[in-house]
Amino acid sequence: MGEGPHRHQAGTYSRLPAEWTRTGSGPRTRKTCLMSLAEIQDTPLDETGFGGGQGEVGDYIALLKPRVMSLVIFTAFVGMLIAPGGIHPVLGAVAILCIAIGAGASGALNMWYDADIDAVMSRTKGRPVPAGKVTAQEALVFGLTLSAFSVLVLGLTVNWLAAGLLAFTIFFYAVIYTMWLKRATPQNIVIGGAAGAFPPMIGWAAVTGDISVESVVLFLIIFMWTPPHFWALSLFKRGDYESARIPMLPVVAGEDATRRQILAYSVLLAPVGVAPALLGFASPVYGAIAAVLGVAFVWYAVKVFREREGDAARKASVQLFKFSLLYLFLVFALLLGDSLFAALFSGGFA
Amino acid sequence: MSDDDGIRLSDDQKRRQRGRSIAIGLALAGLVVLFYVVTLVKMGPGVLDKGMY
């Protein structure tokens, strides 16, 4: 992380968590307010309390949550390719770029708002804002700028339905999920998961200009997948959420209730995963494999449901978490392969 | 103004500032190329045939 000698020594941010208020509107250290301009000009930058202008390019890339972004790119790409009709490859690439940047922007807005709780959790305390590399205000401006650009460019170059969906996704993730539900309700994950479920729908809308049953099914697959995925994570990262006082389900409703709900959503997910074949926009081969994957998902969820004590319980939830990642990847990869295969046999891309 | 006035950046801060400046420059150049290419695509191959006569 390039711990340069000038980087954190003045502690502009090292004292941040104690002074941080819950508003997330950025650190206003008392020192800054009381200093005169002359004093500030006589002080090396690190000691003024502004602390801005310190970030490396890599820190700004980290604000975009590149790992989440890669999943967004993949699912949006699948949505775009399996949609009927075609899109010019250049416009398709621009659409993917806009969706990726828009998703990254919502990640930056999330890190701006959540810096106080990110600082408390082991999984997130190395993020640029709590680590003091980028100020909260810089993250906010970065997120807003990229949001505006991604939506406008998508609208001007592709179509305004896709742009509107992208804008709604950013709003949903940054405002509805991050600012409101995440700290307010144990169902935060369920509703917040909708934000992650939009990208294939946006990809689809970029091609067809509409919302259809098929794109809603793609949405539902990710929507149903999110709760068991994150609740499995929260089962073995429970301490983190407790110390950050986020009302995750295991913290609020207990682990037994979480295991029941994981199982319930897994049972709902399995048929939704097969739905593309049942609705006829994927082949029976896809349907068969998706069914097997769905059964495996439920099987891992049953293991989580049964194993409730000690290491076995932890292991079961880790296994479900890992399998859930594999499941989502495989389902979308299969949908993609399926439509490419069909396109080859129908004599080229539609 | 002597060199001691104003905010002084350390070498490391200058290096990071330079990195950010380059990244912003590349992003702007990328947008220029993007709009250029998209314009060509949107106008299509018939661009030279239209409207002159």
Short mmCIF file of C-alpha atoms in Angstrom, two decimals:
data_model
loop_
_atom_site.label_atom_id
_atom_site.label_comp_id
_atom_site.label_asym_id
_atom_site.label_seq_id
_atom_site.Cartn_x
_atom_site.Cartn_y
_atom_site.Cartn_z
CA MET A 1 0.00 0.00 0.00
CA GLY A 2 3.00 2.29 -0.24
CA GLU A 3 3.22 3.52 3.34
CA GLY A 4 5.29 6.55 2.46
CA PRO A 5 6.92 8.50 5.25
CA HIS A 6 4.65 11.47 4.67
CA ARG A 7 1.53 9.56 4.32
CA HIS A 8 -0.10 8.92 7.63
CA GLN A 9 2.34 10.28 10.12
CA ALA A 10 0.46 13.45 10.84
CA GLY A 11 -2.56 11.38 11.62
CA THR A 12 -5.06 13.44 9.72
CA TYR A 13 -7.22 10.38 9.59
CA SER A 14 -5.77 8.17 12.27
CA ARG A 15 -7.91 10.03 14.77
CA LEU A 16 -10.88 9.82 12.50
CA PRO A 17 -13.02 7.02 13.92
CA ALA A 18 -13.28 8.66 17.33
CA GLU A 19 -14.40 11.97 15.89
CA TRP A 20 -16.53 10.59 13.13
CA THR A 21 -20.17 11.41 13.38
CA ARG A 22 -22.77 9.12 11.93
CA THR A 23 -23.78 11.47 9.17
CA GLY A 24 -20.93 10.41 6.97
CA SER A 25 -20.71 13.90 5.58
CA GLY A 26 -16.98 14.01 5.95
CA PRO A 27 -14.59 14.72 8.73
CA ARG A 28 -14.63 18.25 10.01
CA THR A 29 -11.85 18.30 12.47
CA ARG A 30 -11.90 21.07 15.01
CA LYS A 31 -8.33 21.94 14.20
CA THR A 32 -9.25 22.96 10.67
CA CYS A 33 -11.98 25.30 11.82
CA LEU A 34 -9.85 27.13 14.33
CA MET A 35 -6.81 27.64 12.15
CA SER A 36 -6.33 30.92 10.36
CA LEU A 37 -5.34 30.97 6.72
CA ALA A 38 -1.88 32.18 7.66
CA GLU A 39 -1.44 29.25 10.02
CA ILE A 40 -2.60 26.81 7.38
CA GLN A 41 -0.21 28.20 4.83
CA ASP A 42 2.65 27.77 7.25
CA THR A 43 1.80 24.16 7.90
CA PRO A 44 2.81 21.15 5.84
CA LEU A 45 -0.22 19.75 4.08
CA ASP A 46 -0.54 16.68 6.25
CA GLU A 47 -1.05 18.77 9.37
CA THR A 48 -3.75 21.13 8.17
CA GLY A 49 -6.52 18.68 8.78
CA PHE A 50 -7.74 18.93 5.21
CA GLY A 51 -5.84 15.87 4.22
CA GLY A 52 -7.23 15.89 0.70
CA GLY A 53 -5.23 15.29 -2.43
CA GLN A 54 -3.40 12.34 -0.95
CA GLY A 55 -4.89 9.44 -2.84
CA GLU A 56 -3.06 7.32 -5.32
CA VAL A 57 -4.74 6.26 -8.56
CA GLY A 58 -5.04 2.75 -7.12
CA ASP A 59 -6.99 4.11 -4.15
CA TYR A 60 -9.56 5.59 -6.50
CA ILE A 61 -9.78 2.32 -8.37
CA ALA A 62 -10.38 0.58 -5.03
CA LEU A 63 -13.32 2.98 -4.47
CA LEU A 64 -14.97 1.42 -7.51
CA LYS A 65 -15.05 -2.02 -5.83
CA PRO A 66 -13.39 -3.81 -8.76
CA ARG A 67 -14.39 -7.28 -7.59
CA VAL A 68 -18.07 -6.39 -7.46
CA MET A 69 -17.59 -4.61 -10.76
CA SER A 70 -16.26 -7.73 -12.45
CA LEU A 71 -19.45 -9.59 -11.52
CA VAL A 72 -21.54 -6.66 -12.78
CA ILE A 73 -19.66 -6.63 -16.09
CA PHE A 74 -20.11 -10.36 -16.50
CA THR A 75 -23.85 -10.45 -15.76
CA ALA A 76 -24.53 -7.32 -17.84
CA PHE A 77 -22.59 -8.87 -20.71
CA VAL A 78 -24.64 -12.06 -20.50
CA GLY A 79 -27.88 -10.06 -20.41
CA MET A 80 -26.77 -8.20 -23.50
CA LEU A 81 -25.70 -11.24 -25.48
CA ILE A 82 -28.74 -13.39 -24.83
CA ALA A 83 -31.16 -10.54 -25.63
CA PRO A 84 -32.91 -10.95 -28.99
CA GLY A 85 -31.73 -8.70 -31.77
CA GLY A 86 -28.32 -7.19 -31.92
CA ILE A 87 -26.34 -4.19 -30.89
CA HIS A 88 -23.38 -2.70 -32.70
CA PRO A 89 -20.25 -4.10 -30.98
CA VAL A 90 -18.92 -0.62 -30.28
CA LEU A 91 -22.19 0.48 -28.70
CA GLY A 92 -22.31 -2.78 -26.76
CA ALA A 93 -18.84 -2.12 -25.40
CA VAL A 94 -19.81 1.44 -24.48
CA ALA A 95 -22.90 0.13 -22.70
CA ILE A 96 -20.82 -2.37 -20.69
CA LEU A 97 -18.33 0.38 -19.83
CA CYS A 98 -21.12 2.67 -18.64
CA ILE A 99 -22.75 -0.05 -16.57
CA ALA A 100 -19.38 -0.91 -15.01
CA ILE A 101 -18.53 2.73 -14.23
CA GLY A 102 -22.03 3.32 -12.88
CA ALA A 103 -21.71 0.30 -10.59
CA GLY A 104 -18.27 1.51 -9.51
CA ALA A 105 -19.67 4.97 -8.81
CA SER A 106 -22.31 3.52 -6.52
CA GLY A 107 -19.49 1.64 -4.75
CA ALA A 108 -17.66 4.94 -4.20
CA LEU A 109 -20.84 6.55 -2.85
CA ASN A 110 -21.28 3.55 -0.57
CA MET A 111 -17.73 3.93 0.74
CA TRP A 112 -18.28 7.66 1.27
CA TYR A 113 -21.35 7.07 3.38
CA ASP A 114 -20.23 3.93 5.16
CA ALA A 115 -16.71 4.98 6.14
CA ASP A 116 -17.66 5.01 9.81
CA ILE A 117 -18.80 1.39 9.85
CA ASP A 118 -16.18 0.25 7.36
CA ALA A 119 -13.53 1.44 9.83
CA VAL A 120 -14.87 -1.02 12.42
CA MET A 121 -15.11 -4.18 10.34
CA SER A 122 -12.02 -6.28 9.63
CA ARG A 123 -13.21 -7.02 6.10
CA THR A 124 -13.54 -3.35 5.16
CA LYS A 125 -11.22 -1.30 7.38
CA GLY A 126 -8.52 -1.23 4.68
CA ARG A 127 -10.84 0.59 2.26
CA PRO A 128 -9.45 3.93 1.03
CA VAL A 129 -11.62 6.23 3.14
CA PRO A 130 -11.25 4.56 6.57
CA ALA A 131 -7.57 3.95 5.83
CA GLY A 132 -7.15 7.71 5.34
CA LYS A 133 -5.95 7.60 1.76
CA VAL A 134 -8.93 9.36 0.22
CA THR A 135 -11.15 11.81 2.09
CA ALA A 136 -14.87 11.21 2.38
CA GLN A 137 -15.55 14.29 0.29
CA GLU A 138 -13.23 13.12 -2.45
CA ALA A 139 -15.04 9.78 -2.53
CA LEU A 140 -18.39 11.58 -2.70
CA VAL A 141 -17.38 13.85 -5.57
CA PHE A 142 -15.72 10.97 -7.40
CA GLY A 143 -18.87 8.86 -7.05
CA LEU A 144 -21.24 11.64 -8.11
CA THR A 145 -19.15 12.60 -11.12
CA LEU A 146 -18.86 9.06 -12.40
CA SER A 147 -22.58 8.45 -11.77
CA ALA A 148 -23.56 11.44 -13.86
CA PHE A 149 -21.16 10.63 -16.67
CA SER A 150 -22.04 6.94 -16.87
CA VAL A 151 -25.78 7.61 -17.01
CA LEU A 152 -25.52 10.47 -19.52
CA VAL A 153 -23.14 8.62 -21.83
CA LEU A 154 -25.28 5.48 -21.74
CA GLY A 155 -28.39 7.51 -22.52
CA LEU A 156 -26.81 9.52 -25.33
CA THR A 157 -25.09 6.60 -27.01
CA VAL A 158 -27.37 3.60 -26.41
CA ASN A 159 -30.86 4.35 -25.11
CA TRP A 160 -32.57 6.16 -22.28
CA LEU A 161 -34.34 3.14 -20.81
CA ALA A 162 -31.00 1.49 -20.11
CA ALA A 163 -29.68 4.81 -18.79
CA GLY A 164 -32.74 5.22 -16.58
CA LEU A 165 -32.30 1.71 -15.19
CA LEU A 166 -28.64 2.45 -14.50
CA ALA A 167 -29.54 5.70 -12.72
CA PHE A 168 -32.17 3.86 -10.70
CA THR A 169 -29.64 1.14 -9.79
CA ILE A 170 -27.14 3.72 -8.53
CA PHE A 171 -29.87 5.51 -6.58
CA PHE A 172 -31.15 2.23 -5.19
CA TYR A 173 -27.73 1.09 -4.00
CA ALA A 174 -26.44 4.43 -2.70
CA VAL A 175 -29.60 5.85 -1.16
CA ILE A 176 -32.16 3.11 -0.52
CA TYR A 177 -29.66 0.43 0.49
CA THR A 178 -26.61 2.26 1.88
CA MET A 179 -28.21 5.26 3.52
CA TRP A 180 -31.46 3.76 4.62
CA LEU A 181 -31.97 0.01 4.79
CA LYS A 182 -28.49 -1.27 5.61
CA ARG A 183 -28.54 0.29 9.07
CA ALA A 184 -32.25 -0.04 9.64
CA THR A 185 -33.47 -3.55 8.90
CA PRO A 186 -32.21 -7.15 8.90
CA GLN A 187 -33.88 -7.54 5.50
CA ASN A 188 -31.28 -5.06 4.20
CA ILE A 189 -29.62 -7.72 2.12
CA VAL A 190 -32.82 -8.88 0.45
CA ILE A 191 -33.78 -5.45 -0.81
CA GLY A 192 -30.22 -4.25 -1.34
CA GLY A 193 -29.65 -7.33 -3.47
CA ALA A 194 -31.99 -5.83 -6.04
CA ALA A 195 -29.28 -3.30 -6.87
CA GLY A 196 -26.90 -6.11 -7.75
CA ALA A 197 -29.63 -7.81 -9.77
CA PHE A 198 -30.21 -4.94 -12.19
CA PRO A 199 -27.08 -5.17 -14.41
CA PRO A 200 -28.25 -8.04 -16.66
CA MET A 201 -31.55 -6.21 -17.03
CA ILE A 202 -29.68 -3.06 -18.09
CA GLY A 203 -27.63 -5.09 -20.56
CA TRP A 204 -30.82 -6.57 -21.97
CA ALA A 205 -32.48 -3.14 -22.17
CA ALA A 206 -29.41 -1.74 -23.99
CA VAL A 207 -30.12 -4.17 -26.82
CA THR A 208 -33.91 -4.39 -26.94
CA GLY A 209 -34.93 -1.05 -25.45
CA ASP A 210 -37.48 -2.76 -23.24
CA ILE A 211 -38.04 -4.79 -20.10
CA SER A 212 -39.37 -8.28 -20.66
CA VAL A 213 -40.16 -11.49 -18.79
CA GLU A 214 -36.74 -12.86 -19.71
CA SER A 215 -34.84 -9.93 -18.26
CA VAL A 216 -36.99 -10.07 -15.15
CA VAL A 217 -36.00 -13.73 -14.74
CA LEU A 218 -32.32 -12.77 -14.97
CA PHE A 219 -33.03 -10.17 -12.31
CA LEU A 220 -34.78 -12.72 -10.10
CA ILE A 221 -31.90 -15.21 -10.29
CA ILE A 222 -29.50 -12.69 -8.74
CA PHE A 223 -32.20 -11.31 -6.44
CA MET A 224 -32.92 -14.74 -4.92
CA TRP A 225 -29.24 -15.62 -4.85
CA THR A 226 -28.12 -12.61 -2.83
CA PRO A 227 -29.71 -13.36 0.57
CA PRO A 228 -28.29 -16.89 1.03
CA HIS A 229 -24.94 -15.68 -0.32
CA PHE A 230 -24.58 -12.79 2.13
CA TRP A 231 -26.23 -14.49 5.06
CA ALA A 232 -23.76 -17.35 4.71
CA LEU A 233 -21.02 -14.71 4.84
CA SER A 234 -22.63 -13.02 7.83
CA LEU A 235 -22.77 -16.35 9.70
CA PHE A 236 -19.00 -16.63 9.71
CA LYS A 237 -18.31 -12.89 9.86
CA ARG A 238 -20.93 -12.22 12.50
CA GLY A 239 -18.57 -10.48 14.90
CA ASP A 240 -17.80 -7.82 12.32
CA TYR A 241 -21.40 -6.84 11.82
CA GLU A 242 -22.01 -6.85 15.55
CA SER A 243 -19.18 -4.44 16.26
CA ALA A 244 -20.34 -2.17 13.42
CA ARG A 245 -23.92 -2.40 14.76
CA ILE A 246 -25.31 -3.31 11.38
CA PRO A 247 -28.57 -5.20 11.86
CA MET A 248 -27.54 -8.29 9.94
CA LEU A 249 -29.95 -11.15 10.32
CA PRO A 250 -27.77 -13.38 12.54
CA VAL A 251 -27.15 -10.45 14.89
CA VAL A 252 -30.78 -9.38 15.14
CA ALA A 253 -32.88 -12.49 14.65
CA GLY A 254 -30.36 -15.10 15.70
CA GLU A 255 -28.49 -17.75 13.77
CA ASP A 256 -31.35 -20.25 13.73
CA ALA A 257 -33.65 -17.80 11.98
CA THR A 258 -30.84 -17.01 9.53
CA ARG A 259 -30.38 -20.68 8.71
CA ARG A 260 -34.12 -21.07 8.11
CA GLN A 261 -34.19 -18.07 5.80
CA ILE A 262 -31.07 -19.20 3.92
CA LEU A 263 -32.82 -22.49 3.26
CA ALA A 264 -36.05 -20.77 2.23
CA TYR A 265 -34.34 -18.51 -0.30
CA SER A 266 -32.25 -21.40 -1.63
CA VAL A 267 -35.40 -23.42 -2.25
CA LEU A 268 -36.85 -20.42 -4.10
CA LEU A 269 -33.65 -19.87 -6.06
CA ALA A 270 -33.38 -23.42 -7.45
CA PRO A 271 -36.52 -23.23 -9.66
CA VAL A 272 -35.82 -19.63 -10.68
CA GLY A 273 -32.44 -20.81 -11.95
CA VAL A 274 -34.20 -23.36 -14.18
CA ALA A 275 -36.83 -20.86 -15.36
CA PRO A 276 -34.92 -19.71 -18.48
CA ALA A 277 -35.26 -23.23 -19.88
CA LEU A 278 -38.91 -23.50 -18.83
CA LEU A 279 -39.68 -20.17 -20.49
CA GLY A 280 -37.89 -21.25 -23.64
CA PHE A 281 -35.04 -18.77 -23.86
CA ALA A 282 -32.48 -21.39 -22.83
CA SER A 283 -32.07 -24.98 -23.95
CA PRO A 284 -33.12 -28.10 -22.03
CA VAL A 285 -29.40 -28.81 -21.56
CA TYR A 286 -29.10 -25.55 -19.67
CA GLY A 287 -32.21 -26.47 -17.71
CA ALA A 288 -30.81 -29.84 -16.69
CA ILE A 289 -27.49 -28.44 -15.51
CA ALA A 290 -29.17 -25.52 -13.74
CA ALA A 291 -31.44 -28.00 -11.97
CA VAL A 292 -28.43 -29.99 -10.73
CA LEU A 293 -26.73 -26.78 -9.57
CA GLY A 294 -29.92 -25.69 -7.84
CA VAL A 295 -30.20 -29.00 -6.01
CA ALA A 296 -26.56 -28.69 -4.95
CA PHE A 297 -27.26 -25.18 -3.68
CA VAL A 298 -30.16 -26.43 -1.59
CA TRP A 299 -27.99 -29.30 -0.35
CA TYR A 300 -25.33 -26.88 0.91
CA ALA A 301 -28.08 -24.77 2.48
CA VAL A 302 -29.44 -27.88 4.24
CA LYS A 303 -25.96 -28.51 5.60
CA VAL A 304 -25.86 -24.98 6.97
CA PHE A 305 -29.32 -25.58 8.42
CA ARG A 306 -28.25 -28.79 10.18
CA GLU A 307 -24.75 -27.98 11.38
CA ARG A 308 -25.21 -25.42 14.09
CA GLU A 309 -22.27 -25.86 16.43
CA GLY A 310 -18.61 -25.02 16.30
CA ASP A 311 -16.26 -25.73 13.44
CA ALA A 312 -18.67 -27.86 11.44
CA ALA A 313 -21.18 -25.01 11.39
CA ARG A 314 -18.55 -22.50 10.31
CA LYS A 315 -17.29 -24.85 7.64
CA ALA A 316 -20.79 -25.39 6.28
CA SER A 317 -21.44 -21.67 5.93
CA VAL A 318 -18.05 -21.07 4.30
CA GLN A 319 -18.83 -23.89 1.85
CA LEU A 320 -22.23 -22.45 1.01
CA PHE A 321 -20.67 -19.01 0.51
CA LYS A 322 -18.08 -20.37 -1.89
CA PHE A 323 -20.54 -22.56 -3.74
CA SER A 324 -22.94 -19.64 -4.12
CA LEU A 325 -20.25 -17.71 -6.00
CA LEU A 326 -19.61 -20.69 -8.24
CA TYR A 327 -23.35 -21.18 -8.77
CA LEU A 328 -23.96 -17.65 -10.00
CA PHE A 329 -20.94 -17.73 -12.25
CA LEU A 330 -21.92 -21.08 -13.77
CA VAL A 331 -25.56 -20.18 -14.31
CA PHE A 332 -24.66 -17.04 -16.24
CA ALA A 333 -21.79 -18.71 -18.08
CA LEU A 334 -24.17 -21.49 -19.13
CA LEU A 335 -26.79 -19.00 -20.31
CA LEU A 336 -24.07 -17.33 -22.33
CA GLY A 337 -22.74 -20.59 -23.79
CA ASP A 338 -26.27 -21.72 -24.51
CA SER A 339 -27.14 -18.65 -26.55
CA LEU A 340 -23.82 -18.70 -28.41
CA PHE A 341 -24.42 -22.35 -29.27
CA ALA A 342 -27.96 -21.60 -30.45
CA ALA A 343 -26.67 -18.70 -32.53
CA LEU A 344 -24.12 -20.94 -34.23
CA PHE A 345 -26.78 -23.45 -35.15
CA SER A 346 -29.23 -20.90 -36.42
CA GLY A 347 -26.58 -19.70 -38.82
CA GLY A 348 -24.95 -16.76 -37.17
CA PHE A 349 -25.73 -14.14 -34.61
CA ALA A 350 -29.21 -12.77 -34.74
CA MET B 1 6.67 34.86 -3.34
CA SER B 2 9.45 32.72 -2.05
CA ASP B 3 9.41 28.96 -2.22
CA ASP B 4 8.40 28.78 1.42
CA ASP B 5 4.98 30.34 0.90
CA GLY B 6 1.81 28.40 0.50
CA ILE B 7 1.25 24.68 0.80
CA ARG B 8 4.32 22.58 0.19
CA LEU B 9 3.92 19.10 -1.20
CA SER B 10 6.34 16.36 -0.29
CA ASP B 11 7.94 14.40 -3.10
CA ASP B 12 5.63 11.50 -2.42
CA GLN B 13 2.60 13.79 -2.58
CA LYS B 14 3.85 15.23 -5.86
CA ARG B 15 4.26 11.73 -7.25
CA ARG B 16 0.70 10.81 -6.33
CA GLN B 17 -0.61 14.09 -7.67
CA ARG B 18 1.14 13.40 -10.95
CA GLY B 19 -0.38 9.92 -11.07
CA ARG B 20 -3.86 11.34 -10.55
CA SER B 21 -3.30 14.00 -13.19
CA ILE B 22 -2.22 11.40 -15.72
CA ALA B 23 -5.25 9.24 -14.91
CA ILE B 24 -7.63 12.19 -15.36
CA GLY B 25 -5.90 13.07 -18.63
CA LEU B 26 -6.26 9.53 -19.91
CA ALA B 27 -9.92 9.45 -18.90
CA LEU B 28 -10.58 12.68 -20.81
CA ALA B 29 -8.71 11.44 -23.86
CA GLY B 30 -10.67 8.20 -23.63
CA LEU B 31 -13.94 10.13 -23.63
CA VAL B 32 -12.87 12.08 -26.70
CA VAL B 33 -12.06 8.86 -28.56
CA LEU B 34 -15.28 7.28 -27.31
CA PHE B 35 -17.47 10.12 -28.59
CA TYR B 36 -15.61 10.17 -31.88
CA VAL B 37 -16.05 6.44 -32.47
CA VAL B 38 -19.68 6.46 -31.32
CA THR B 39 -20.41 9.35 -33.66
CA LEU B 40 -19.01 7.38 -36.60
CA VAL B 41 -21.01 4.31 -35.61
CA LYS B 42 -24.23 6.28 -35.17
CA MET B 43 -23.90 8.06 -38.50
CA GLY B 44 -23.25 4.74 -40.20
CA PRO B 45 -21.63 3.94 -43.50
CA GLY B 46 -23.94 6.23 -45.42
CA VAL B 47 -22.46 9.31 -43.83
CA LEU B 48 -20.75 10.49 -47.00
CA ASP B 49 -23.80 9.99 -49.22
CA LYS B 50 -26.29 12.17 -47.46
CA GLY B 51 -27.60 15.58 -47.97
CA MET B 52 -25.06 17.18 -50.24
CA TYR B 53 -27.12 17.41 -53.38
#
